[in-house]
Short mmCIF file of C-alpha atoms and ligand atoms in Angstrom, two decimals:
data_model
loop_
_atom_site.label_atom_id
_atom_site.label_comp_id
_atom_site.label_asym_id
_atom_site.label_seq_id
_atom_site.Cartn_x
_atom_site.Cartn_y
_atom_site.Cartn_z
CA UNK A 1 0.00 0.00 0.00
CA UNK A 2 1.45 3.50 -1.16
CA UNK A 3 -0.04 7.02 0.38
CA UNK A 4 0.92 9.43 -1.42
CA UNK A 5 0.55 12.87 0.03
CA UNK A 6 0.49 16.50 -2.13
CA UNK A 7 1.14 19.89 -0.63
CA UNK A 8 0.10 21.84 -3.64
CA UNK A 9 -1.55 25.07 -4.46
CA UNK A 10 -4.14 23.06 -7.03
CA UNK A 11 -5.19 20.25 -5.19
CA UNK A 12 -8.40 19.73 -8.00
CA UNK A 13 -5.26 19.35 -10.65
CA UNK A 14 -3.81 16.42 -8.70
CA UNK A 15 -7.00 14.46 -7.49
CA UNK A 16 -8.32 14.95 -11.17
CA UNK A 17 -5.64 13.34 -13.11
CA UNK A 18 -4.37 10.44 -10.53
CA UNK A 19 -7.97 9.83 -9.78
CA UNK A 20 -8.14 8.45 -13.29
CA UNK A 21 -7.45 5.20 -15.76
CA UNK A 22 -5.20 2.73 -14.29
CA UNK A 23 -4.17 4.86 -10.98
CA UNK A 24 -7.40 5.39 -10.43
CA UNK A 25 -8.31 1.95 -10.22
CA UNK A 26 -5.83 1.39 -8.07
CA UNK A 27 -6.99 3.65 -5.49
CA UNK A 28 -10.68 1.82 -5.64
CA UNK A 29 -8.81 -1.56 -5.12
CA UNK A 30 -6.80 0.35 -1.73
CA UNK A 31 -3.39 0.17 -3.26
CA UNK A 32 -2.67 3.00 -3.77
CA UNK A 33 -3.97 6.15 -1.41
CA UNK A 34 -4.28 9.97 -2.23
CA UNK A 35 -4.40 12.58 0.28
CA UNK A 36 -3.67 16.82 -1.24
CA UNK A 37 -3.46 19.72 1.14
CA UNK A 38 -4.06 23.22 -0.30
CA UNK A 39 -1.03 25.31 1.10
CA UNK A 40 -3.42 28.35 0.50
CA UNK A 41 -5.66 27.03 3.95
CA UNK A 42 -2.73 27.81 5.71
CA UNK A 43 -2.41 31.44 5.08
CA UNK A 44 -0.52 33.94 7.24
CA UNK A 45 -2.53 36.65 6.36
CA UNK A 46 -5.89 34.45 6.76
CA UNK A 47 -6.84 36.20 3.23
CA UNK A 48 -5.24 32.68 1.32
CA UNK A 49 -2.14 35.10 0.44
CA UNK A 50 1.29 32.90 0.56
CA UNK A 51 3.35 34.20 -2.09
CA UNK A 52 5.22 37.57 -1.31
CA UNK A 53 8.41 39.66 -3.20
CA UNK A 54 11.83 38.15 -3.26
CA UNK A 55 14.32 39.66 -0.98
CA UNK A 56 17.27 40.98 -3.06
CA UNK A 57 14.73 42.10 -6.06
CA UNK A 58 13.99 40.56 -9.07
CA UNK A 59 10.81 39.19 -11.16
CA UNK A 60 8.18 37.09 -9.97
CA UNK A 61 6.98 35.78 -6.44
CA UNK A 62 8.26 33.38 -3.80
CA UNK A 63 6.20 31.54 -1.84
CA UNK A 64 6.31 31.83 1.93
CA UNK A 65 8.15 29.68 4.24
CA UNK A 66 5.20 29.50 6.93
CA UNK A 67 2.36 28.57 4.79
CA UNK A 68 4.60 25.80 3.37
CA UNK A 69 5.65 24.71 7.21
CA UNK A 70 1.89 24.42 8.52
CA UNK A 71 0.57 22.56 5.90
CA UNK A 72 3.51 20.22 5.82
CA UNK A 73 3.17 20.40 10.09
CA UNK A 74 -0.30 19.23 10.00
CA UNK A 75 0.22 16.67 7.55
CA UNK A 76 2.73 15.21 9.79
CA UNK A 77 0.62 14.99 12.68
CA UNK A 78 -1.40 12.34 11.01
CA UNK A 79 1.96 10.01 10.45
CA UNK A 80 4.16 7.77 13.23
CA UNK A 81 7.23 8.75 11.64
CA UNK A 82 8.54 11.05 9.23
CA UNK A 83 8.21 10.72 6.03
CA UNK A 84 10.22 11.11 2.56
CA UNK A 85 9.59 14.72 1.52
CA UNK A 86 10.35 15.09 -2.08
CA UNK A 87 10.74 18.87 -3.50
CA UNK A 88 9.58 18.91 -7.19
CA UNK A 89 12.47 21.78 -8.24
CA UNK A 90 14.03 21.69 -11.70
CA UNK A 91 17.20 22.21 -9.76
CA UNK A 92 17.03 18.51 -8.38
CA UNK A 93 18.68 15.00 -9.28
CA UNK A 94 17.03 13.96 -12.25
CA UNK A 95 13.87 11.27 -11.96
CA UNK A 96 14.50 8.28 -13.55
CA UNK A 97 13.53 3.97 -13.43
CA UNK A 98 15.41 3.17 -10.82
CA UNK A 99 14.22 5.86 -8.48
CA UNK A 100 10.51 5.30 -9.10
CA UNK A 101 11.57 1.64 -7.79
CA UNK A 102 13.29 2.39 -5.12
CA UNK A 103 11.02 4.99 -4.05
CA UNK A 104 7.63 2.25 -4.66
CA UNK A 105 9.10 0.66 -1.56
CA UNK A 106 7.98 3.57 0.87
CA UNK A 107 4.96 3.58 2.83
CA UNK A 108 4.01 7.30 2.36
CA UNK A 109 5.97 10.08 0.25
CA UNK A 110 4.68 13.59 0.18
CA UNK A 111 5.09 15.85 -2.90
CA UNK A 112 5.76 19.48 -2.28
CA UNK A 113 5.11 21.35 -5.34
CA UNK A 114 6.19 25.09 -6.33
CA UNK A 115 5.13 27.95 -8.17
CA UNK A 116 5.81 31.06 -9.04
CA UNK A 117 9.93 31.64 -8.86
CA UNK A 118 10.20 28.39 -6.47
CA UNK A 119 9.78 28.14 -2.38
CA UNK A 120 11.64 30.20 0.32
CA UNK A 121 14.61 27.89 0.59
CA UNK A 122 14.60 28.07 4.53
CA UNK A 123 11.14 25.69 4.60
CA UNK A 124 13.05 23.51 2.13
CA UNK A 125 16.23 23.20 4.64
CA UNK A 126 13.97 21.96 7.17
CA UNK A 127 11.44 19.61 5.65
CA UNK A 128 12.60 18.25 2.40
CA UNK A 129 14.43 14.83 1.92
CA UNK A 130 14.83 14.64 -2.06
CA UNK A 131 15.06 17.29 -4.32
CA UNK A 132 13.92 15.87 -7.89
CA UNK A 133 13.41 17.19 -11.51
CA UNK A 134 11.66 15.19 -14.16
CA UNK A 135 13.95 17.23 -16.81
CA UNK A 136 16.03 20.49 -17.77
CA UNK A 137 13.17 22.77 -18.55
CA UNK A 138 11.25 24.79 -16.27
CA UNK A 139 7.74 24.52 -15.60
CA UNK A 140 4.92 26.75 -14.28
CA UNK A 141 4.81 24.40 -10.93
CA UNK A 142 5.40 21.26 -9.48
CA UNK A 143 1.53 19.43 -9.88
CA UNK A 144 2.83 17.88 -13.70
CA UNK A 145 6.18 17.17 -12.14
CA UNK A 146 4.87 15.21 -8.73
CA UNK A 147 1.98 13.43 -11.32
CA UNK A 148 4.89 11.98 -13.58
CA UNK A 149 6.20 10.37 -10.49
CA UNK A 150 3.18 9.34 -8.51
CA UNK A 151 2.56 7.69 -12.06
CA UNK A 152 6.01 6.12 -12.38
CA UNK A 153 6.27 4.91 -9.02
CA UNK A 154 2.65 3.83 -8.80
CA UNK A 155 3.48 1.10 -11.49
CA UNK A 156 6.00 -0.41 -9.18
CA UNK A 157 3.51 -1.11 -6.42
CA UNK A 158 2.98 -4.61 -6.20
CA UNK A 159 -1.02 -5.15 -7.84
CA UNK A 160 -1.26 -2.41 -9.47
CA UNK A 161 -0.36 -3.03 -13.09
CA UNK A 162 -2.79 -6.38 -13.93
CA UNK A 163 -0.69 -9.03 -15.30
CA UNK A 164 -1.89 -7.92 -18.82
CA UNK A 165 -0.14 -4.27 -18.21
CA UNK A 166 2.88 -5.63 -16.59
CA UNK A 167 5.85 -3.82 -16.23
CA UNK A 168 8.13 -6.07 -16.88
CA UNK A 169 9.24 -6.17 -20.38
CA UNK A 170 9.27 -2.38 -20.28
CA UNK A 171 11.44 0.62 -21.51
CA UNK A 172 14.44 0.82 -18.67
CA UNK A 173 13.25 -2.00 -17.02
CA UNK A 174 16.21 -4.40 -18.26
CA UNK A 175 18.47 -1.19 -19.21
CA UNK A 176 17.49 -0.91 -22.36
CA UNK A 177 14.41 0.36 -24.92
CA UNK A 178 11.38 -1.49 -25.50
CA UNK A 179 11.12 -3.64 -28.66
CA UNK A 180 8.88 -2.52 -31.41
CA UNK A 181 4.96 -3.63 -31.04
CA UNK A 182 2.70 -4.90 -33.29
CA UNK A 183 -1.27 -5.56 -33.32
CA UNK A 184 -4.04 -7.08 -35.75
CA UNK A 185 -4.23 -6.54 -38.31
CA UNK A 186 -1.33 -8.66 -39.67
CA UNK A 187 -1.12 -6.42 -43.07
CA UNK A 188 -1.83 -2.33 -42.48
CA UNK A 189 -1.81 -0.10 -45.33
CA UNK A 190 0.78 -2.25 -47.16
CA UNK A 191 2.66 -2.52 -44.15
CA UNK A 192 3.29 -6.41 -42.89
CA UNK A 193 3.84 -7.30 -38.99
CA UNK A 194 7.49 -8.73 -38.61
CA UNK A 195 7.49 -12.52 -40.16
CA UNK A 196 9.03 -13.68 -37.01
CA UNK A 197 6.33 -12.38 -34.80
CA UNK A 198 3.81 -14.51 -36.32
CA UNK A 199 6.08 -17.65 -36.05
CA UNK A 200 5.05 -18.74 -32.93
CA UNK A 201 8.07 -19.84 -31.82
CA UNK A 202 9.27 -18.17 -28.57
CA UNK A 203 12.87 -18.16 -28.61
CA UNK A 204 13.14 -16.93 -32.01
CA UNK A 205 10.37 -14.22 -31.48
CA UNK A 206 12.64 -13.12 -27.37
CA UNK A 207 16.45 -13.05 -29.87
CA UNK A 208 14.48 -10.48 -32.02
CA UNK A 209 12.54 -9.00 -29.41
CA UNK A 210 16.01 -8.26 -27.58
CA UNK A 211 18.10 -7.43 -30.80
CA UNK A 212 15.37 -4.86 -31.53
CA UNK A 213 15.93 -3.37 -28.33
CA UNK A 214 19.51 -3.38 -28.61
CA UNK A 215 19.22 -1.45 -31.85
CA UNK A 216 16.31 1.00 -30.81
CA UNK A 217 18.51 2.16 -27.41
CA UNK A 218 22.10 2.15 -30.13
CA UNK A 219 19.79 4.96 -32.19
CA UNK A 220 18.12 6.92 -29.80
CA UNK A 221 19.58 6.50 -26.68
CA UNK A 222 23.81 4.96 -27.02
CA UNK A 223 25.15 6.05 -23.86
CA UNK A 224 22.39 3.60 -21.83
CA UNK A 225 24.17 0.62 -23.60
CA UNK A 226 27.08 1.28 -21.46
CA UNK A 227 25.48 0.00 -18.64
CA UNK A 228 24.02 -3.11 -20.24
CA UNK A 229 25.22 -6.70 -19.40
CA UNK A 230 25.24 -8.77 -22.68
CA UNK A 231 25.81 -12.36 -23.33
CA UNK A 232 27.19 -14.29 -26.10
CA UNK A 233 24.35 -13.98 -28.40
CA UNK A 234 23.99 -10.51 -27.89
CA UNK A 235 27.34 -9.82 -28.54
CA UNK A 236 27.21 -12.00 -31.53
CA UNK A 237 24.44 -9.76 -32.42
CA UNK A 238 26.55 -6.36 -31.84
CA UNK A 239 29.40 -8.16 -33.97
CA UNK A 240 27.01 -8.49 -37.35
CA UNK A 241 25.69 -4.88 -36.86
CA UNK A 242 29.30 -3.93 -36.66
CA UNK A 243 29.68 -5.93 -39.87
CA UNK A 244 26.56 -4.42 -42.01
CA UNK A 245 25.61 -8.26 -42.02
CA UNK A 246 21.57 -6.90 -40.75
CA UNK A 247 19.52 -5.54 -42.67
CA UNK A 248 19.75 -2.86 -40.14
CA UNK A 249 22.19 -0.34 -42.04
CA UNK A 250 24.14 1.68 -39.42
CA UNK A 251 25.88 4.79 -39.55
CA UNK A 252 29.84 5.21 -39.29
CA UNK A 253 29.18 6.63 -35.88
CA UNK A 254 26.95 3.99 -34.64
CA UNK A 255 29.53 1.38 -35.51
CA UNK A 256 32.92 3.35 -34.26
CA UNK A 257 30.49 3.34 -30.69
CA UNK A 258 29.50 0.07 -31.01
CA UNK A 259 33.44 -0.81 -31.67
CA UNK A 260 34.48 0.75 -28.46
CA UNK A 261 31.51 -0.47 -26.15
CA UNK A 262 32.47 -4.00 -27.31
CA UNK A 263 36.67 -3.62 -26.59
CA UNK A 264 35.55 -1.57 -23.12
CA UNK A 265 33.33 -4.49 -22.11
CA UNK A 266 35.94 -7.18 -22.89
CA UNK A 267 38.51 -5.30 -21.02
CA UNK A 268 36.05 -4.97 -17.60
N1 LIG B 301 12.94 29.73 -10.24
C1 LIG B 301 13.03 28.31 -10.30
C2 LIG B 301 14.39 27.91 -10.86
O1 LIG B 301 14.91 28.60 -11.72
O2 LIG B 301 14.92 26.86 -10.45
C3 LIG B 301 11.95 27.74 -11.20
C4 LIG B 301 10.58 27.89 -10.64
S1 LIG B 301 9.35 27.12 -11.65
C5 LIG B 301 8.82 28.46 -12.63
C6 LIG B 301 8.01 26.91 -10.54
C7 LIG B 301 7.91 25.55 -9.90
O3 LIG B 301 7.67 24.58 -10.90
C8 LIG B 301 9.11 25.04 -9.15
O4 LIG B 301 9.15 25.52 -7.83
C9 LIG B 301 8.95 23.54 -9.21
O5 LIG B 301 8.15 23.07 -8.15
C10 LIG B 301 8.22 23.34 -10.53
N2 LIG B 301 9.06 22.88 -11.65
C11 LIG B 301 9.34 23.56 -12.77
N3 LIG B 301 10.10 22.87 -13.62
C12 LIG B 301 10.32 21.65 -13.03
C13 LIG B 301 11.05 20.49 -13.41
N4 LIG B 301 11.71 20.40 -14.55
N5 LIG B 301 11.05 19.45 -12.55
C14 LIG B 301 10.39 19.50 -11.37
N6 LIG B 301 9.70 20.60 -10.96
C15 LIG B 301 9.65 21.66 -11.76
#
């Protein structure tokens, strides 16, 4: 069971979207819990004001430490210990696979989620445990940041993808990209479904399945292939790609990589 917890400006944006399709399920089923606290309730002023000028000058508002602190106070009343605070800032680590699994394990995580030019830093000093970014650009607030990951990590809590949806076989999941996929029909627009998918035979259709992969993540994304573990037959595989002996054409780039990856690996 996850509870996740949203301090957030625009609680209806949060509820709205992870209240929906498979999450959303999830939370029917008790898997998965969602609990947002609008920061504005906890006003100084007692007019909903919590944003104010930055000290120093400068465009744009900050908003206030105290606000911030009560909401995140009252919030933490409710829980035995305390709990992973992560700060949705474009200045953090960046999120990735391996932290949406590692972060599935906890029992609650609250989101803290900016706007404006960001949150006085001396409420982030005291409450926050993990500062993350989804990516280098900049947002208008943290609600589409703290979604991506409630998403992401949501997938990783045991029951909540069905068997059908499973994870497994998934982008990052083994290091790599996901194979190409194919559904009915088997002929579309004069396009035809890979021969070998429609072969029935499983080891041949997993070798392509993985070579695709292989080649998708060389393309797209090379520098992931460095942290890849790959057996004989992959290597094998790496070799003819090297040698133009696919029908795979690769570029002079792609095989100079590919020619280093393989003489790195051996080395290690
Ligand atoms: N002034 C801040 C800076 O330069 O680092 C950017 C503030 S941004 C306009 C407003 C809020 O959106 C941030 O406080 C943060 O919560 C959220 N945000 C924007 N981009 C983000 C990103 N790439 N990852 C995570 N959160 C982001």
């Amino acid at each position: 069971m996850m509870n996740f917890h949203v301090l957030t400006l625009f609680p209806e944006m949060i509820e709205d979207a992870l209240r929906t399709s498979i999450t959303g399920r999830a939370m029917t089923k008790g898997l998965l819990s969602l609990h947002t606290v609008n920061i504005r309730d906890y006003s100084v002023t007692g007019n909903g004001r919590i944003d104010d000028y930055p000290y120093g000058g400068g465009a744009g508002m900050v908003m206030q430490a105290e606000p911030v602190m009560r909401a995140y106070e009252a919030l933490q009343e409710t829980m035995e210990k305390k709990p992973r605070v992560i700060y949705l800032t474009p200045q953090g680590q960046v999120f990735h696979q391996k932290m949406a699994e590692e972060l599935a394990l906890e029992e609650n995580l609250v989101f803290l989620c900016g706007h404006y030019e960001g949150v006085d830093e001396r409420v982030l000093e005291e409450i926050v445990t993990d500062q993350v970014s989804i990516g280098d650009y900049v947002l208008t607030g943290g609600e589409l940041p703290a979604l991506v990951m409630m998403d992401a990590i949501s997938r990783m809590v045991p029951g909540v993808l069905s068997n059908q949806e499973s994870g497994e076989t998934e982008s990052f999941q083994n290091g790599l990209l996901e194979y190409p996929q194919y559904s009915r029909p088997e002929e579309w627009r004069g396009k035809k479904v890979p021969p070998v998918l429609l072969s029935g035979h499983h080891g041949n259709v997993d070798r392509w399945r993985r070579n695709q992969s292989i080649l998708r993540t060389l393309r797209v994304r090379p520098e992931l292939l460095e942290s890849v573990e790959f057996d004989k037959k992959d290597r094998k595989y790496l070799q003819s790609l090297i040698r133009q002996e696919t029908e795979n054409r690769i570029t002079e780039e792609e095989i100079n990589f590919l020619s280093k990856l393989l003489a790195n690996k051996t080395k290690s």
